[in-house]
Amino acid sequence: MNEKEMNIDETESKKERIGELLEKREEYANNGEIEKEIEVLRELRILFKSVFGVESEENIKILTELGNSLKYIGKFKEAIRLLARAENIIIKKYGEDSMAFVMCNANMAEIYRIMRNYDKVEEKYFKAIKTYKKNNFKNTYIFAGICNNLGLVYEENKCYQDSINWQKRALKELKDLRDRDSEIQSAIVLSNMVKPYVKLKEKELAEITMDETLGILKKEIGEYSTLYLNILNNWSNVYFEDKDYKKSLELLEKCEKICRIMLGTENKNYGDILKKIETVKKEVNKKKIEQYVWKNQIIKKVLFL
């Protein structure tokens, strides 16, 4: 066997290994085993670089996927470093006026958001938006996702009106698609608007937005779904934080029913919901006592006068 044949044999062996690892990666991803998935991605990165080349589409993809996965285990610096490498290859291969450049900047922005490095978040997101608009790209889901994430950034910084404005922009992007995926994405965006409305004391708008969100989800995926349950749970936290314990309790009781039917009473999440309900009930009762004492003091004061 000559050297050329040996190289072909080695390449075929590596491709076979890539196939095995991709199957493992899918299995770990489906099971939520993120650390095992990352180990597979690390090996794939070496193989992709060797088989397909440094400047290949495959290498850009694996750098991006590994970088995005590392954020889930707190490896932020490594994640940014890998995405920066992907960005350099993208610029060389496709230039800055490319959808790949937009996506890469959006990915980096999301990692900076988790790191709470908000200056970098804005820099990367606005660079992505500028490129998207300049080239008149038409990938609605990506642009709507950027707008939604910017809304979350401004919410985290307590800039609630700015948050709502960006969420509305995301909804505007999605509204003309009118397919199942866009409807579900719209429901997620709407659900993210509830906290800013509550914080701005726009309780009526918060209620309208919640009703609209749940209406879409019931139609598209049903009431007994993980997304529906998670959104209700998030809202209960929003109202608890705002000291509206009655509303928080109302939402948690809906969570309890859905979780009981979906997952059963032995599930850990069900137990956690019951504990939260007890905590909120204590606050509701405490508030009732405080209101009673306050009213009693007022009555005594009036009688005394």
PDB file of C-alpha atoms in Angstrom:
ATOM      1  CA  MET A   1       0.000   0.000   0.000  1.00  0.00           C
ATOM      2  CA  ASN A   2       1.507   3.332  -1.057  1.00  0.00           C
ATOM      3  CA  GLU A   3       1.384   6.583   0.926  1.00  0.00           C
ATOM      4  CA  LYS A   4      -1.606   7.930  -1.023  1.00  0.00           C
ATOM      5  CA  GLU A   5      -3.641   4.784  -0.345  1.00  0.00           C
ATOM      6  CA  MET A   6      -2.683   4.936   3.336  1.00  0.00           C
ATOM      7  CA  ASN A   7      -3.893   8.535   3.554  1.00  0.00           C
ATOM      8  CA  ILE A   8      -7.194   7.604   1.903  1.00  0.00           C
ATOM      9  CA  ASP A   9      -7.588   4.721   4.339  1.00  0.00           C
ATOM     10  CA  GLU A  10      -6.886   7.015   7.305  1.00  0.00           C
ATOM     11  CA  THR A  11      -9.385   9.596   6.057  1.00  0.00           C
ATOM     12  CA  GLU A  12     -12.084   6.937   5.614  1.00  0.00           C
ATOM     13  CA  SER A  13     -11.392   5.683   9.139  1.00  0.00           C
ATOM     14  CA  LYS A  14     -11.776   9.213  10.502  1.00  0.00           C
ATOM     15  CA  LYS A  15     -15.038   9.700   8.594  1.00  0.00           C
ATOM     16  CA  GLU A  16     -16.338   6.467  10.063  1.00  0.00           C
ATOM     17  CA  ARG A  17     -15.429   7.729  13.534  1.00  0.00           C
ATOM     18  CA  ILE A  18     -17.198  11.021  12.791  1.00  0.00           C
ATOM     19  CA  GLY A  19     -20.374   9.075  11.963  1.00  0.00           C
ATOM     20  CA  GLU A  20     -20.170   7.184  15.279  1.00  0.00           C
ATOM     21  CA  LEU A  21     -19.596  10.388  17.248  1.00  0.00           C
ATOM     22  CA  LEU A  22     -22.488  12.201  15.566  1.00  0.00           C
ATOM     23  CA  GLU A  23     -24.812   9.394  16.673  1.00  0.00           C
ATOM     24  CA  LYS A  24     -23.458   9.622  20.225  1.00  0.00           C
ATOM     25  CA  ARG A  25     -23.814  13.393  20.176  1.00  0.00           C
ATOM     26  CA  GLU A  26     -27.506  13.098  19.201  1.00  0.00           C
ATOM     27  CA  GLU A  27     -28.085  10.558  21.975  1.00  0.00           C
ATOM     28  CA  TYR A  28     -26.446  12.757  24.633  1.00  0.00           C
ATOM     29  CA  ALA A  29     -28.301  15.850  23.383  1.00  0.00           C
ATOM     30  CA  ASN A  30     -31.657  14.038  23.568  1.00  0.00           C
ATOM     31  CA  ASN A  31     -30.877  12.864  27.110  1.00  0.00           C
ATOM     32  CA  GLY A  32     -29.695  16.312  28.245  1.00  0.00           C
ATOM     33  CA  GLU A  33     -26.196  14.993  29.047  1.00  0.00           C
ATOM     34  CA  ILE A  34     -24.409  18.219  28.178  1.00  0.00           C
ATOM     35  CA  GLU A  35     -20.945  17.356  29.549  1.00  0.00           C
ATOM     36  CA  LYS A  36     -20.821  14.093  27.579  1.00  0.00           C
ATOM     37  CA  GLU A  37     -22.056  15.948  24.514  1.00  0.00           C
ATOM     38  CA  ILE A  38     -19.244  18.488  24.898  1.00  0.00           C
ATOM     39  CA  GLU A  39     -16.612  15.741  25.099  1.00  0.00           C
ATOM     40  CA  VAL A  40     -17.944  14.333  21.826  1.00  0.00           C
ATOM     41  CA  LEU A  41     -17.891  17.802  20.238  1.00  0.00           C
ATOM     42  CA  ARG A  42     -14.259  18.254  21.319  1.00  0.00           C
ATOM     43  CA  GLU A  43     -13.238  15.067  19.513  1.00  0.00           C
ATOM     44  CA  LEU A  44     -15.334  16.014  16.482  1.00  0.00           C
ATOM     45  CA  ARG A  45     -13.574  19.373  16.339  1.00  0.00           C
ATOM     46  CA  ILE A  46     -10.184  17.654  15.923  1.00  0.00           C
ATOM     47  CA  LEU A  47     -11.537  15.249  13.310  1.00  0.00           C
ATOM     48  CA  PHE A  48     -13.413  17.916  11.319  1.00  0.00           C
ATOM     49  CA  LYS A  49     -10.295  20.073  11.137  1.00  0.00           C
ATOM     50  CA  SER A  50      -8.221  17.110   9.950  1.00  0.00           C
ATOM     51  CA  VAL A  51     -10.708  15.677   7.436  1.00  0.00           C
ATOM     52  CA  PHE A  52     -12.386  18.795   6.025  1.00  0.00           C
ATOM     53  CA  GLY A  53      -9.760  21.505   6.607  1.00  0.00           C
ATOM     54  CA  VAL A  54      -9.428  24.597   8.788  1.00  0.00           C
ATOM     55  CA  GLU A  55     -11.435  26.883   6.498  1.00  0.00           C
ATOM     56  CA  SER A  56     -14.200  24.386   5.744  1.00  0.00           C
ATOM     57  CA  GLU A  57     -17.902  24.899   6.419  1.00  0.00           C
ATOM     58  CA  GLU A  58     -17.745  21.816   8.647  1.00  0.00           C
ATOM     59  CA  ASN A  59     -15.005  23.337  10.812  1.00  0.00           C
ATOM     60  CA  ILE A  60     -16.949  26.599  11.192  1.00  0.00           C
ATOM     61  CA  LYS A  61     -19.992  24.580  12.238  1.00  0.00           C
ATOM     62  CA  ILE A  62     -18.185  22.500  14.869  1.00  0.00           C
ATOM     63  CA  LEU A  63     -16.414  25.549  16.332  1.00  0.00           C
ATOM     64  CA  THR A  64     -19.814  27.257  16.595  1.00  0.00           C
ATOM     65  CA  GLU A  65     -21.611  24.274  18.127  1.00  0.00           C
ATOM     66  CA  LEU A  66     -18.869  23.617  20.675  1.00  0.00           C
ATOM     67  CA  GLY A  67     -18.685  27.316  21.551  1.00  0.00           C
ATOM     68  CA  ASN A  68     -22.444  27.526  22.031  1.00  0.00           C
ATOM     69  CA  SER A  69     -22.499  24.359  24.162  1.00  0.00           C
ATOM     70  CA  LEU A  70     -19.704  25.485  26.481  1.00  0.00           C
ATOM     71  CA  LYS A  71     -21.838  28.364  27.789  1.00  0.00           C
ATOM     72  CA  TYR A  72     -24.087  25.809  29.519  1.00  0.00           C
ATOM     73  CA  ILE A  73     -21.239  24.651  31.771  1.00  0.00           C
ATOM     74  CA  GLY A  74     -19.806  28.118  32.461  1.00  0.00           C
ATOM     75  CA  LYS A  75     -16.791  27.870  30.119  1.00  0.00           C
ATOM     76  CA  PHE A  76     -17.407  31.351  28.773  1.00  0.00           C
ATOM     77  CA  LYS A  77     -13.850  32.387  27.866  1.00  0.00           C
ATOM     78  CA  GLU A  78     -13.269  29.203  25.897  1.00  0.00           C
ATOM     79  CA  ALA A  79     -16.659  29.615  24.213  1.00  0.00           C
ATOM     80  CA  ILE A  80     -15.825  33.157  23.086  1.00  0.00           C
ATOM     81  CA  ARG A  81     -12.372  32.059  21.903  1.00  0.00           C
ATOM     82  CA  LEU A  82     -13.844  29.302  19.713  1.00  0.00           C
ATOM     83  CA  LEU A  83     -16.516  31.586  18.279  1.00  0.00           C
ATOM     84  CA  ALA A  84     -13.868  34.225  17.553  1.00  0.00           C
ATOM     85  CA  ARG A  85     -11.940  31.602  15.568  1.00  0.00           C
ATOM     86  CA  ALA A  86     -15.096  30.773  13.663  1.00  0.00           C
ATOM     87  CA  GLU A  87     -15.614  34.492  13.001  1.00  0.00           C
ATOM     88  CA  ASN A  88     -12.096  34.876  11.569  1.00  0.00           C
ATOM     89  CA  ILE A  89     -12.682  31.962   9.178  1.00  0.00           C
ATOM     90  CA  ILE A  90     -16.115  33.366   8.209  1.00  0.00           C
ATOM     91  CA  ILE A  91     -14.638  36.789   7.407  1.00  0.00           C
ATOM     92  CA  LYS A  92     -11.893  35.206   5.285  1.00  0.00           C
ATOM     93  CA  LYS A  93     -14.242  32.763   3.524  1.00  0.00           C
ATOM     94  CA  TYR A  94     -17.470  34.789   3.148  1.00  0.00           C
ATOM     95  CA  GLY A  95     -16.684  38.353   4.270  1.00  0.00           C
ATOM     96  CA  GLU A  96     -18.507  40.461   6.844  1.00  0.00           C
ATOM     97  CA  ASP A  97     -21.512  40.956   4.558  1.00  0.00           C
ATOM     98  CA  SER A  98     -22.719  37.414   5.117  1.00  0.00           C
ATOM     99  CA  MET A  99     -25.446  35.675   7.080  1.00  0.00           C
ATOM    100  CA  ALA A 100     -22.760  33.524   8.712  1.00  0.00           C
ATOM    101  CA  PHE A 101     -21.179  36.711  10.131  1.00  0.00           C
ATOM    102  CA  VAL A 102     -24.567  37.833  11.489  1.00  0.00           C
ATOM    103  CA  MET A 103     -25.118  34.479  13.207  1.00  0.00           C
ATOM    104  CA  CYS A 104     -21.619  34.373  14.682  1.00  0.00           C
ATOM    105  CA  ASN A 105     -21.987  37.816  16.245  1.00  0.00           C
ATOM    106  CA  ALA A 106     -25.427  36.897  17.595  1.00  0.00           C
ATOM    107  CA  ASN A 107     -23.973  33.736  19.164  1.00  0.00           C
ATOM    108  CA  MET A 108     -21.172  35.699  20.837  1.00  0.00           C
ATOM    109  CA  ALA A 109     -23.643  38.305  22.056  1.00  0.00           C
ATOM    110  CA  GLU A 110     -25.702  35.630  23.790  1.00  0.00           C
ATOM    111  CA  ILE A 111     -22.648  34.336  25.662  1.00  0.00           C
ATOM    112  CA  TYR A 112     -21.736  37.875  26.719  1.00  0.00           C
ATOM    113  CA  ARG A 113     -25.350  38.275  27.927  1.00  0.00           C
ATOM    114  CA  ILE A 114     -24.980  35.270  30.232  1.00  0.00           C
ATOM    115  CA  MET A 115     -21.670  36.766  31.420  1.00  0.00           C
ATOM    116  CA  ARG A 116     -23.515  40.085  32.003  1.00  0.00           C
ATOM    117  CA  ASN A 117     -20.939  41.900  29.887  1.00  0.00           C
ATOM    118  CA  TYR A 118     -23.612  44.200  28.476  1.00  0.00           C
ATOM    119  CA  ASP A 119     -21.305  46.548  26.563  1.00  0.00           C
ATOM    120  CA  LYS A 120     -20.100  43.602  24.506  1.00  0.00           C
ATOM    121  CA  VAL A 121     -23.657  42.303  24.138  1.00  0.00           C
ATOM    122  CA  GLU A 122     -24.813  45.549  22.535  1.00  0.00           C
ATOM    123  CA  GLU A 123     -21.679  45.774  20.370  1.00  0.00           C
ATOM    124  CA  LYS A 124     -22.179  42.276  18.949  1.00  0.00           C
ATOM    125  CA  TYR A 125     -25.965  42.449  18.533  1.00  0.00           C
ATOM    126  CA  PHE A 126     -25.875  45.858  16.858  1.00  0.00           C
ATOM    127  CA  LYS A 127     -23.092  44.700  14.553  1.00  0.00           C
ATOM    128  CA  ALA A 128     -25.286  41.718  13.589  1.00  0.00           C
ATOM    129  CA  ILE A 129     -28.315  43.979  13.017  1.00  0.00           C
ATOM    130  CA  LYS A 130     -26.308  46.456  10.951  1.00  0.00           C
ATOM    131  CA  THR A 131     -25.022  43.686   8.673  1.00  0.00           C
ATOM    132  CA  TYR A 132     -28.475  42.107   8.398  1.00  0.00           C
ATOM    133  CA  LYS A 133     -30.127  45.382   7.389  1.00  0.00           C
ATOM    134  CA  LYS A 134     -27.305  46.498   5.099  1.00  0.00           C
ATOM    135  CA  ASN A 135     -27.571  43.321   3.035  1.00  0.00           C
ATOM    136  CA  ASN A 136     -31.364  43.110   3.176  1.00  0.00           C
ATOM    137  CA  PHE A 137     -31.246  39.531   4.430  1.00  0.00           C
ATOM    138  CA  LYS A 138     -34.578  37.716   4.739  1.00  0.00           C
ATOM    139  CA  ASN A 139     -34.140  35.248   7.587  1.00  0.00           C
ATOM    140  CA  THR A 140     -37.033  36.304   9.781  1.00  0.00           C
ATOM    141  CA  TYR A 141     -36.475  33.782  12.578  1.00  0.00           C
ATOM    142  CA  ILE A 142     -32.884  34.850  13.126  1.00  0.00           C
ATOM    143  CA  PHE A 143     -33.672  38.573  13.153  1.00  0.00           C
ATOM    144  CA  ALA A 144     -36.704  38.073  15.406  1.00  0.00           C
ATOM    145  CA  GLY A 145     -34.484  36.058  17.756  1.00  0.00           C
ATOM    146  CA  ILE A 146     -31.955  38.882  17.915  1.00  0.00           C
ATOM    147  CA  CYS A 147     -34.713  41.397  18.715  1.00  0.00           C
ATOM    148  CA  ASN A 148     -36.153  39.101  21.377  1.00  0.00           C
ATOM    149  CA  ASN A 149     -32.747  38.598  23.001  1.00  0.00           C
ATOM    150  CA  LEU A 150     -32.069  42.337  22.993  1.00  0.00           C
ATOM    151  CA  GLY A 151     -35.402  42.734  24.758  1.00  0.00           C
ATOM    152  CA  LEU A 152     -34.167  40.347  27.443  1.00  0.00           C
ATOM    153  CA  VAL A 153     -30.912  42.318  27.741  1.00  0.00           C
ATOM    154  CA  TYR A 154     -32.808  45.557  28.411  1.00  0.00           C
ATOM    155  CA  GLU A 155     -35.130  43.781  30.838  1.00  0.00           C
ATOM    156  CA  GLU A 156     -32.107  42.532  32.817  1.00  0.00           C
ATOM    157  CA  ASN A 157     -30.868  46.130  32.926  1.00  0.00           C
ATOM    158  CA  LYS A 158     -34.290  47.340  34.159  1.00  0.00           C
ATOM    159  CA  CYS A 159     -34.855  49.318  30.938  1.00  0.00           C
ATOM    160  CA  TYR A 160     -38.377  47.943  30.684  1.00  0.00           C
ATOM    161  CA  GLN A 161     -39.789  50.199  27.963  1.00  0.00           C
ATOM    162  CA  ASP A 162     -36.780  49.500  25.732  1.00  0.00           C
ATOM    163  CA  SER A 163     -37.328  45.807  26.403  1.00  0.00           C
ATOM    164  CA  ILE A 164     -40.951  46.019  25.264  1.00  0.00           C
ATOM    165  CA  ASN A 165     -39.973  47.989  22.152  1.00  0.00           C
ATOM    166  CA  TRP A 166     -37.538  45.276  21.036  1.00  0.00           C
ATOM    167  CA  GLN A 167     -40.045  42.504  21.778  1.00  0.00           C
ATOM    168  CA  LYS A 168     -42.642  44.335  19.671  1.00  0.00           C
ATOM    169  CA  ARG A 169     -40.108  44.525  16.858  1.00  0.00           C
ATOM    170  CA  ALA A 170     -39.613  40.757  17.109  1.00  0.00           C
ATOM    171  CA  LEU A 171     -43.393  40.231  16.926  1.00  0.00           C
ATOM    172  CA  LYS A 172     -43.593  42.461  13.859  1.00  0.00           C
ATOM    173  CA  GLU A 173     -41.003  40.287  12.120  1.00  0.00           C
ATOM    174  CA  LEU A 174     -42.907  37.096  12.926  1.00  0.00           C
ATOM    175  CA  LYS A 175     -46.485  38.169  12.262  1.00  0.00           C
ATOM    176  CA  ASP A 176     -46.476  37.716   8.462  1.00  0.00           C
ATOM    177  CA  LEU A 177     -45.189  34.121   8.535  1.00  0.00           C
ATOM    178  CA  ARG A 178     -48.376  32.638  10.025  1.00  0.00           C
ATOM    179  CA  ASP A 179     -47.061  29.093  10.386  1.00  0.00           C
ATOM    180  CA  ARG A 180     -46.970  26.920  13.501  1.00  0.00           C
ATOM    181  CA  ASP A 181     -43.326  27.660  14.358  1.00  0.00           C
ATOM    182  CA  SER A 182     -43.780  31.430  14.030  1.00  0.00           C
ATOM    183  CA  GLU A 183     -46.894  31.270  16.217  1.00  0.00           C
ATOM    184  CA  ILE A 184     -45.001  29.419  18.952  1.00  0.00           C
ATOM    185  CA  GLN A 185     -42.094  31.877  18.689  1.00  0.00           C
ATOM    186  CA  SER A 186     -44.570  34.769  18.940  1.00  0.00           C
ATOM    187  CA  ALA A 187     -46.021  33.221  22.105  1.00  0.00           C
ATOM    188  CA  ILE A 188     -42.520  33.032  23.627  1.00  0.00           C
ATOM    189  CA  VAL A 189     -41.840  36.684  22.739  1.00  0.00           C
ATOM    190  CA  LEU A 190     -45.199  37.736  24.210  1.00  0.00           C
ATOM    191  CA  SER A 191     -44.472  35.803  27.394  1.00  0.00           C
ATOM    192  CA  ASN A 192     -41.226  37.774  27.775  1.00  0.00           C
ATOM    193  CA  MET A 193     -43.187  41.049  27.694  1.00  0.00           C
ATOM    194  CA  VAL A 194     -45.176  40.267  30.848  1.00  0.00           C
ATOM    195  CA  LYS A 195     -42.406  41.126  33.327  1.00  0.00           C
ATOM    196  CA  PRO A 196     -41.661  44.551  31.767  1.00  0.00           C
ATOM    197  CA  TYR A 197     -45.386  45.382  31.786  1.00  0.00           C
ATOM    198  CA  VAL A 198     -45.658  44.352  35.447  1.00  0.00           C
ATOM    199  CA  LYS A 199     -42.595  46.411  36.352  1.00  0.00           C
ATOM    200  CA  LEU A 200     -44.062  49.434  34.532  1.00  0.00           C
ATOM    201  CA  LYS A 201     -47.322  48.953  36.515  1.00  0.00           C
ATOM    202  CA  GLU A 202     -49.167  48.188  33.277  1.00  0.00           C
ATOM    203  CA  LYS A 203     -51.093  45.356  34.927  1.00  0.00           C
ATOM    204  CA  GLU A 204     -53.912  45.363  32.382  1.00  0.00           C
ATOM    205  CA  LEU A 205     -51.477  45.036  29.466  1.00  0.00           C
ATOM    206  CA  ALA A 206     -49.727  42.230  31.340  1.00  0.00           C
ATOM    207  CA  GLU A 207     -53.040  40.377  31.688  1.00  0.00           C
ATOM    208  CA  ILE A 208     -53.899  40.878  28.012  1.00  0.00           C
ATOM    209  CA  THR A 209     -50.448  39.648  27.000  1.00  0.00           C
ATOM    210  CA  MET A 210     -50.730  36.568  29.216  1.00  0.00           C
ATOM    211  CA  ASP A 211     -54.136  35.700  27.756  1.00  0.00           C
ATOM    212  CA  GLU A 212     -52.800  36.098  24.217  1.00  0.00           C
ATOM    213  CA  THR A 213     -49.758  33.943  24.980  1.00  0.00           C
ATOM    214  CA  LEU A 214     -51.760  31.114  26.524  1.00  0.00           C
ATOM    215  CA  GLY A 215     -54.333  31.270  23.722  1.00  0.00           C
ATOM    216  CA  ILE A 216     -51.633  30.695  21.101  1.00  0.00           C
ATOM    217  CA  LEU A 217     -49.972  27.895  23.073  1.00  0.00           C
ATOM    218  CA  LYS A 218     -53.255  26.078  23.717  1.00  0.00           C
ATOM    219  CA  LYS A 219     -53.981  26.143  20.002  1.00  0.00           C
ATOM    220  CA  GLU A 220     -50.519  25.174  18.759  1.00  0.00           C
ATOM    221  CA  ILE A 221     -49.094  22.742  21.342  1.00  0.00           C
ATOM    222  CA  GLY A 222     -51.780  22.227  23.979  1.00  0.00           C
ATOM    223  CA  GLU A 223     -52.062  23.146  27.630  1.00  0.00           C
ATOM    224  CA  TYR A 224     -50.208  20.059  28.858  1.00  0.00           C
ATOM    225  CA  SER A 225     -46.755  20.858  27.524  1.00  0.00           C
ATOM    226  CA  THR A 226     -43.406  21.727  29.104  1.00  0.00           C
ATOM    227  CA  LEU A 227     -43.318  25.154  27.443  1.00  0.00           C
ATOM    228  CA  TYR A 228     -46.794  26.061  28.721  1.00  0.00           C
ATOM    229  CA  LEU A 229     -45.824  24.923  32.234  1.00  0.00           C
ATOM    230  CA  ASN A 230     -42.483  26.786  32.234  1.00  0.00           C
ATOM    231  CA  ILE A 231     -44.091  30.045  31.093  1.00  0.00           C
ATOM    232  CA  LEU A 232     -46.718  29.877  33.854  1.00  0.00           C
ATOM    233  CA  ASN A 233     -43.982  29.160  36.386  1.00  0.00           C
ATOM    234  CA  ASN A 234     -41.892  32.108  35.164  1.00  0.00           C
ATOM    235  CA  TRP A 235     -44.875  34.436  35.454  1.00  0.00           C
ATOM    236  CA  SER A 236     -45.575  33.244  38.997  1.00  0.00           C
ATOM    237  CA  ASN A 237     -41.998  34.282  39.881  1.00  0.00           C
ATOM    238  CA  VAL A 238     -42.551  37.698  38.270  1.00  0.00           C
ATOM    239  CA  TYR A 239     -45.662  38.381  40.357  1.00  0.00           C
ATOM    240  CA  PHE A 240     -44.054  37.020  43.523  1.00  0.00           C
ATOM    241  CA  GLU A 241     -41.117  39.392  43.011  1.00  0.00           C
ATOM    242  CA  ASP A 242     -43.631  42.209  42.555  1.00  0.00           C
ATOM    243  CA  LYS A 243     -45.326  41.177  45.849  1.00  0.00           C
ATOM    244  CA  ASP A 244     -48.584  40.349  44.071  1.00  0.00           C
ATOM    245  CA  TYR A 245     -48.867  37.099  45.989  1.00  0.00           C
ATOM    246  CA  LYS A 246     -52.490  36.450  45.053  1.00  0.00           C
ATOM    247  CA  LYS A 247     -51.682  36.432  41.315  1.00  0.00           C
ATOM    248  CA  SER A 248     -48.540  34.396  41.918  1.00  0.00           C
ATOM    249  CA  LEU A 249     -50.607  31.795  43.789  1.00  0.00           C
ATOM    250  CA  GLU A 250     -53.227  31.685  41.020  1.00  0.00           C
ATOM    251  CA  LEU A 251     -50.527  30.901  38.452  1.00  0.00           C
ATOM    252  CA  LEU A 252     -48.819  28.322  40.655  1.00  0.00           C
ATOM    253  CA  GLU A 253     -52.081  26.475  41.202  1.00  0.00           C
ATOM    254  CA  LYS A 254     -52.412  26.184  37.417  1.00  0.00           C
ATOM    255  CA  CYS A 255     -48.834  24.861  37.338  1.00  0.00           C
ATOM    256  CA  GLU A 256     -49.687  22.288  40.004  1.00  0.00           C
ATOM    257  CA  LYS A 257     -52.606  20.905  38.009  1.00  0.00           C
ATOM    258  CA  ILE A 258     -50.653  20.684  34.742  1.00  0.00           C
ATOM    259  CA  CYS A 259     -47.556  19.186  36.380  1.00  0.00           C
ATOM    260  CA  ARG A 260     -49.653  16.618  38.272  1.00  0.00           C
ATOM    261  CA  ILE A 261     -51.342  15.449  35.070  1.00  0.00           C
ATOM    262  CA  MET A 262     -48.196  15.560  32.934  1.00  0.00           C
ATOM    263  CA  LEU A 263     -45.525  14.230  35.283  1.00  0.00           C
ATOM    264  CA  GLY A 264     -47.323  12.731  38.287  1.00  0.00           C
ATOM    265  CA  THR A 265     -47.110  13.496  41.994  1.00  0.00           C
ATOM    266  CA  GLU A 266     -43.788  11.660  42.473  1.00  0.00           C
ATOM    267  CA  ASN A 267     -41.939  13.973  40.092  1.00  0.00           C
ATOM    268  CA  LYS A 268     -39.384  16.363  41.666  1.00  0.00           C
ATOM    269  CA  ASN A 269     -40.798  19.352  39.776  1.00  0.00           C
ATOM    270  CA  TYR A 270     -44.223  18.639  41.246  1.00  0.00           C
ATOM    271  CA  GLY A 271     -42.742  18.635  44.748  1.00  0.00           C
ATOM    272  CA  ASP A 272     -40.966  21.935  44.053  1.00  0.00           C
ATOM    273  CA  ILE A 273     -44.241  23.514  42.907  1.00  0.00           C
ATOM    274  CA  LEU A 274     -46.007  22.374  46.095  1.00  0.00           C
ATOM    275  CA  LYS A 275     -43.248  23.967  48.194  1.00  0.00           C
ATOM    276  CA  LYS A 276     -43.575  27.228  46.260  1.00  0.00           C
ATOM    277  CA  ILE A 277     -47.357  27.175  46.757  1.00  0.00           C
ATOM    278  CA  GLU A 278     -46.880  26.841  50.538  1.00  0.00           C
ATOM    279  CA  THR A 279     -44.403  29.755  50.529  1.00  0.00           C
ATOM    280  CA  VAL A 280     -46.775  31.969  48.543  1.00  0.00           C
ATOM    281  CA  LYS A 281     -49.777  31.003  50.708  1.00  0.00           C
ATOM    282  CA  LYS A 282     -47.852  32.139  53.790  1.00  0.00           C
ATOM    283  CA  GLU A 283     -47.246  35.505  52.140  1.00  0.00           C
ATOM    284  CA  VAL A 284     -50.931  35.776  51.125  1.00  0.00           C
ATOM    285  CA  ASN A 285     -52.050  35.052  54.706  1.00  0.00           C
ATOM    286  CA  LYS A 286     -49.434  37.422  56.102  1.00  0.00           C
ATOM    287  CA  LYS A 287     -50.744  40.178  53.831  1.00  0.00           C
ATOM    288  CA  LYS A 288     -54.328  39.471  54.949  1.00  0.00           C
ATOM    289  CA  ILE A 289     -53.302  39.827  58.601  1.00  0.00           C
ATOM    290  CA  GLU A 290     -51.420  43.057  57.875  1.00  0.00           C
ATOM    291  CA  GLN A 291     -54.460  44.482  56.064  1.00  0.00           C
ATOM    292  CA  TYR A 292     -56.741  43.465  58.935  1.00  0.00           C
ATOM    293  CA  VAL A 293     -54.484  45.135  61.521  1.00  0.00           C
ATOM    294  CA  TRP A 294     -54.223  48.268  59.392  1.00  0.00           C
ATOM    295  CA  LYS A 295     -58.011  48.504  58.950  1.00  0.00           C
ATOM    296  CA  ASN A 296     -58.549  47.862  62.671  1.00  0.00           C
ATOM    297  CA  GLN A 297     -56.153  50.680  63.559  1.00  0.00           C
ATOM    298  CA  ILE A 298     -58.004  53.072  61.235  1.00  0.00           C
ATOM    299  CA  ILE A 299     -61.368  52.141  62.797  1.00  0.00           C
ATOM    300  CA  LYS A 300     -60.026  52.697  66.309  1.00  0.00           C
ATOM    301  CA  LYS A 301     -58.577  56.034  65.279  1.00  0.00           C
ATOM    302  CA  VAL A 302     -61.920  57.144  63.771  1.00  0.00           C
ATOM    303  CA  LEU A 303     -63.824  56.029  66.872  1.00  0.00           C
ATOM    304  CA  PHE A 304     -61.376  57.821  69.132  1.00  0.00           C
ATOM    305  CA  LEU A 305     -61.799  61.050  67.190  1.00  0.00           C
TER     306      LEU A 305
END
